[in-house]
Coordinates of C-alpha atoms and ligand atoms in Angstrom, one line a residue:
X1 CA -101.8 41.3 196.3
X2 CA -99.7 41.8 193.6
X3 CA -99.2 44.4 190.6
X4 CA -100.3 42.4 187.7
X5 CA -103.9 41.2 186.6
X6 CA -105.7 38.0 186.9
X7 CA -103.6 36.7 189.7
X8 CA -100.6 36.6 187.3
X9 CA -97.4 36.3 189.0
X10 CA -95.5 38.1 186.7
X11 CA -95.2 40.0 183.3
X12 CA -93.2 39.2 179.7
X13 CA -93.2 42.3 177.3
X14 CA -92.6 41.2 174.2
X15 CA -92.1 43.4 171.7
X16 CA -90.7 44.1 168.4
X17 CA -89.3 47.0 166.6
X18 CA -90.0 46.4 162.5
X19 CA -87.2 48.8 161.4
X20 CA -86.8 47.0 157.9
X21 CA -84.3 49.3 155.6
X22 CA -85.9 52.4 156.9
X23 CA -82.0 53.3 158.7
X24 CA -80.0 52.3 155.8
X25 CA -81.9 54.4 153.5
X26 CA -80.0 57.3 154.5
X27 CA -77.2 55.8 156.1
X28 CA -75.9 53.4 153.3
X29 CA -78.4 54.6 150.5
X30 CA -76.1 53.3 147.9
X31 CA -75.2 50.2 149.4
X32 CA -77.6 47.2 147.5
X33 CA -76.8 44.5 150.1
X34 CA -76.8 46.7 153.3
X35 CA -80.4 47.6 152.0
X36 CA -81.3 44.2 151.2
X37 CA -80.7 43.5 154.6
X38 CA -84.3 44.7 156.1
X39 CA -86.2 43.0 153.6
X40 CA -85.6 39.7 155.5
X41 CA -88.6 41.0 157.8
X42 CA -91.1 41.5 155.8
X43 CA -90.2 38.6 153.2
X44 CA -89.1 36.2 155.9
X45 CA -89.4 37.1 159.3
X46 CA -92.7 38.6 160.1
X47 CA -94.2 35.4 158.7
X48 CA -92.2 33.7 160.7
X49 CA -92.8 35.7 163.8
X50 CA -96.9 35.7 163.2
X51 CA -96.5 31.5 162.8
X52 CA -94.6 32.0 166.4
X53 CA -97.0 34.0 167.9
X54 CA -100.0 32.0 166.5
X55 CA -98.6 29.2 168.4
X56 CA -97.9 30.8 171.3
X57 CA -101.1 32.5 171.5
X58 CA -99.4 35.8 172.2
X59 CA -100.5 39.1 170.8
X60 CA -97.6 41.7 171.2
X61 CA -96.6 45.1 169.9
X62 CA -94.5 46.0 166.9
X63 CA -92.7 49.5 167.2
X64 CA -92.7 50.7 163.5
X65 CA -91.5 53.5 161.7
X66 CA -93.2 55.3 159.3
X67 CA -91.0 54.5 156.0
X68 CA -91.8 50.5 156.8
X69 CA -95.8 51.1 156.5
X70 CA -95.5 53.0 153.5
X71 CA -92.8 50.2 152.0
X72 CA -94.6 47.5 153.3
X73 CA -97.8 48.3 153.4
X74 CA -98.8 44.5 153.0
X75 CA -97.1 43.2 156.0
X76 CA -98.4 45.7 158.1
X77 CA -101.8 44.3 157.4
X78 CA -100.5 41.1 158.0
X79 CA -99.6 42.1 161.4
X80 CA -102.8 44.1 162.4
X81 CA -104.9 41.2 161.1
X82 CA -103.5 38.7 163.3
X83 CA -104.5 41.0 166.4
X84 CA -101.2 42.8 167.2
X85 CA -100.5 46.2 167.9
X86 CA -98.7 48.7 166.0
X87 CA -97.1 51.9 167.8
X88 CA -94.9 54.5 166.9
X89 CA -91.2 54.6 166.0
X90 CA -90.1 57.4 164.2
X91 CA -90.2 57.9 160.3
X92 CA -86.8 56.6 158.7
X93 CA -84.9 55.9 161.9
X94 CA -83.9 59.0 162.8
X95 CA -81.8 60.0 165.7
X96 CA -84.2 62.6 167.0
X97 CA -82.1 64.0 169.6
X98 CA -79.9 65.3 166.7
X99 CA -82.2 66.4 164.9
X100 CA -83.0 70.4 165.4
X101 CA -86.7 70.9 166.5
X102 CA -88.1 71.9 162.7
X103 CA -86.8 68.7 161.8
X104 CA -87.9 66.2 164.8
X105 CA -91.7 68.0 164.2
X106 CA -91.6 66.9 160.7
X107 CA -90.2 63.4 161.3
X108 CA -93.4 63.2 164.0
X109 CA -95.8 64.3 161.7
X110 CA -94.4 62.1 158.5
X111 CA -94.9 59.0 161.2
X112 CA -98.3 59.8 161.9
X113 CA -99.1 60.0 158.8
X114 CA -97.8 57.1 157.2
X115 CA -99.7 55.2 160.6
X116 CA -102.5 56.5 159.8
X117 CA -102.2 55.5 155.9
X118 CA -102.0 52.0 157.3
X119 CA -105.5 52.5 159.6
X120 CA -103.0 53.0 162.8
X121 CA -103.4 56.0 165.7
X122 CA -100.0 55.2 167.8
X123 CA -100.8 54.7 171.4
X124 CA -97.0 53.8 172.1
X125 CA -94.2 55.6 170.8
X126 CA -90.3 54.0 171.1
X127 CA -87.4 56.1 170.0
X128 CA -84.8 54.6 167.9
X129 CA -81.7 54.1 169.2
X130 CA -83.6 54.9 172.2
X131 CA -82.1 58.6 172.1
X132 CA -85.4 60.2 173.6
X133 CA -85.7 64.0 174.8
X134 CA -88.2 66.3 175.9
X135 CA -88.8 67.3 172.4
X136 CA -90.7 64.0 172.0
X137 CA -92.6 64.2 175.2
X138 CA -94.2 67.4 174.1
X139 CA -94.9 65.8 170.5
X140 CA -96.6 63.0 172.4
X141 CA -98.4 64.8 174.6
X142 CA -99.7 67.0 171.8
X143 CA -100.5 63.9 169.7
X144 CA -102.1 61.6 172.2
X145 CA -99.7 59.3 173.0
X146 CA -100.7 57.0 176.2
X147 CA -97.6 55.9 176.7
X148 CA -93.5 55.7 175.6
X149 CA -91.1 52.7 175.8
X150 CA -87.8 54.3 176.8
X151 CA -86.0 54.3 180.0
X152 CA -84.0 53.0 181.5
X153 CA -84.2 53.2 184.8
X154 CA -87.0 50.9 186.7
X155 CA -88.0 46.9 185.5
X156 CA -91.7 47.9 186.5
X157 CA -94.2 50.0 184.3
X158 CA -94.7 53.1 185.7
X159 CA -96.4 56.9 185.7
X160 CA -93.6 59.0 183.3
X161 CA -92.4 62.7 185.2
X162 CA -90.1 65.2 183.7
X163 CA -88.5 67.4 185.5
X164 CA -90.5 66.3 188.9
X165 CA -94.1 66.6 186.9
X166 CA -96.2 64.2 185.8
X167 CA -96.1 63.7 182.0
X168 CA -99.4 61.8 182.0
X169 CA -97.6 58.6 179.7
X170 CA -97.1 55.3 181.3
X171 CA -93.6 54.4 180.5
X172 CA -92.9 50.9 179.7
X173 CA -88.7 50.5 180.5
X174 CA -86.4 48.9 178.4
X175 CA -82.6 48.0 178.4
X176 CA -79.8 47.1 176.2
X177 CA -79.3 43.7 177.8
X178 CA -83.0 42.5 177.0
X179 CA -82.6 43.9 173.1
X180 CA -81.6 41.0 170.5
X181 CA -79.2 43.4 168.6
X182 CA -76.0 44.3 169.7
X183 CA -75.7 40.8 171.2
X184 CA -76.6 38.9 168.2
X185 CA -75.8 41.5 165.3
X186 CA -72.7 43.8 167.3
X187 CA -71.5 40.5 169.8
X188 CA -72.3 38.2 167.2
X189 CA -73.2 36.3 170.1
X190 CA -74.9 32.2 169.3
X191 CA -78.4 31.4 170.3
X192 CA -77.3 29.8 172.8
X193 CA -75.1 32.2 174.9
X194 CA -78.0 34.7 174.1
X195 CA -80.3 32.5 175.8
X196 CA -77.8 32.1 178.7
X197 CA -78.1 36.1 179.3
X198 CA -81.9 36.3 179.0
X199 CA -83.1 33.2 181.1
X200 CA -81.5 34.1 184.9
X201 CA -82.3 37.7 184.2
X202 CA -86.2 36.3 183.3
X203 CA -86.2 33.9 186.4
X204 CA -85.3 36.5 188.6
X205 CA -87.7 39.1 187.5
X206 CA -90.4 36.2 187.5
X207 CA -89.2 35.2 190.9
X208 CA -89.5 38.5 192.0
X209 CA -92.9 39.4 190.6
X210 CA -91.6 42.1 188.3
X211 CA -91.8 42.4 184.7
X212 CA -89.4 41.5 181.8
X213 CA -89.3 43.6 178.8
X214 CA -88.0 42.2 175.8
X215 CA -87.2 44.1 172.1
X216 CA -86.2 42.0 169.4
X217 CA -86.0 43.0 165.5
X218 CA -87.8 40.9 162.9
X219 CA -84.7 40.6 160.6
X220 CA -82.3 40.2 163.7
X221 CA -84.4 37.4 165.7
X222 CA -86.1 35.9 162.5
X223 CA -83.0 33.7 161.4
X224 CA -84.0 29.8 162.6
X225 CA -81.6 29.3 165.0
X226 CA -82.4 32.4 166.8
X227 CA -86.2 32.2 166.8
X228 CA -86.2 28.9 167.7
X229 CA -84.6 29.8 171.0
X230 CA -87.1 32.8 171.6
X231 CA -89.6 30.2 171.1
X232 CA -87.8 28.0 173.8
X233 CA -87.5 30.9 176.3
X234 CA -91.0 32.1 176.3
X235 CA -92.5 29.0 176.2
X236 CA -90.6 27.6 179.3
X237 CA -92.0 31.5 180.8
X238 CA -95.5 30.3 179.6
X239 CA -95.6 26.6 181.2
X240 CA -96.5 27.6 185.1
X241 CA -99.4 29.8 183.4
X242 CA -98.9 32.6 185.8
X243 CA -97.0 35.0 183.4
X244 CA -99.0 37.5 181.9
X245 CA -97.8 38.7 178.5
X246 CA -99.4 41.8 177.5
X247 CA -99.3 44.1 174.5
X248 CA -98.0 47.1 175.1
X249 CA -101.4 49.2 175.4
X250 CA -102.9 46.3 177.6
X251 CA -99.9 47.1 180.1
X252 CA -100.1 50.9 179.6
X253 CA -103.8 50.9 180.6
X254 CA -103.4 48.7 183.2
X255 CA -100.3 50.2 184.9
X256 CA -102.4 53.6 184.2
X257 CA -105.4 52.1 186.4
X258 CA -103.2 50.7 189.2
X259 CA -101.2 53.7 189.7
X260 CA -103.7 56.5 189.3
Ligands
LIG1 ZN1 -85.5 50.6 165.7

């Protein structure tokens, strides 16, 4: 017997982290174009995105910080109204483990809020830049969180600990080599070698049973050529029909229910 539901062989995470300009606004605040350079999500690329997913008949999970529901209020809509989830990632961007503790509890509670604006209680929370601490363990226990999406350290969901205790989050792993931006927008890698990176490390998880986590960024991944070969990977993943491809709740409760 296997780990995943339904018989499925294996899992695909897909997920997406809908940044926009919240970073830029206080790293290049003056800078028009940098600025400019988020609003290719919500103008372009989450249409896009929802078209793809439509297709596909894939709901996933859009990591979202705070400053993107209150700017983009519409698009969030968009993106709840077509079924997906939205979970927690930080207000404006912020690099949390810099930040001193006054300042990370504000950012928390300025998230939540501007979630909750747009009719969303996180269940997931994702740190930008992935710089994670304890800090934000506490604030999710505190706040309910069911699970976090930051490690890096396993390619199978499992039960969070700190310091050899159980956190009670499911933690969902990630890694730089399965995230479309420093190969596409730091690299400045083509669709194509991109796809060359992701496919054998997809087949072998698939082979293996495991599960394949993927983070892409609406402004990043949007651009034709590049969605076009996301579409081309995960619908070669779909074809056997034995792939399960969860939002990021559905494999937190389920990973929660296997392992307890
Ligand atoms: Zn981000």
């Amino acid at each position: 017997m296997g780990f995943w539901p339904k018989g499925y062989k294996s899992c695909f995470f897909l997920s997406f982290d809908y940044d926009a300009s919240s970073a830029e606004t206080w790293k290049t605040p003056d800078d028009l174009s940098s600025l400019s350079k988020g609003r290719y999500a919500p103008r372009v690329a989450i249409p896009r995105i929802l078209d793809l997913l439509d297709r596909l008949e894939i709901k996933t999970t859009f990591f979202t910080p705070g400053w993107t529901c209150d700017n983009h209020p519409d698009s969030l809509a968009d993106i709840l109204s077509h079924g997906h989830e939205v979970a927690a990632h930080s207000y404006a961007h912020e690099k949390m483990t810099e930040l001193s503790a006054e300042k990370e509890a504000e950012v928390w509670e300025k998230s939540m809020a501007a979630l909750e604006r747009v009719g969303v209680k996180p269940q997931g929370y994702r740190a930008p830049y992935w710089m994670f601490g304890e800090r934000s363990i506490n604030h999710m226990k505190r706040l309910g969180f069911k699970y976090s999406s930051n490690m890096m350290d396993e390619d199978m969901p499992y039960m969070l600990e700190h310091k050899g205790k159980p956190t009670g989050l499911v933690e969902l792993p990630v890694e730089w080599l399965l995230d479309d931006w420093p190969h596409f927008e730091m690299d400045r890698m083509g669709p194509e070698e991109v796809y060359k990176l992701w496919k054998p490390e997809w087949e072998g998880l698939h082979g293996l049973g495991r599960c394949f986590g993927l983070t892409c960024h609406p402004e990043c991944i949007g651009r034709v050529s590049r969605i076009k070969m996301l579409e081309r990977l995960v619908s070669e993943a779909k074809e056997g029909g034995d792939v399960w491809f969860p939002m990021g709740k559905e494999l937190s409760d389920w990973t929660r229910k296997k392992l307890k």
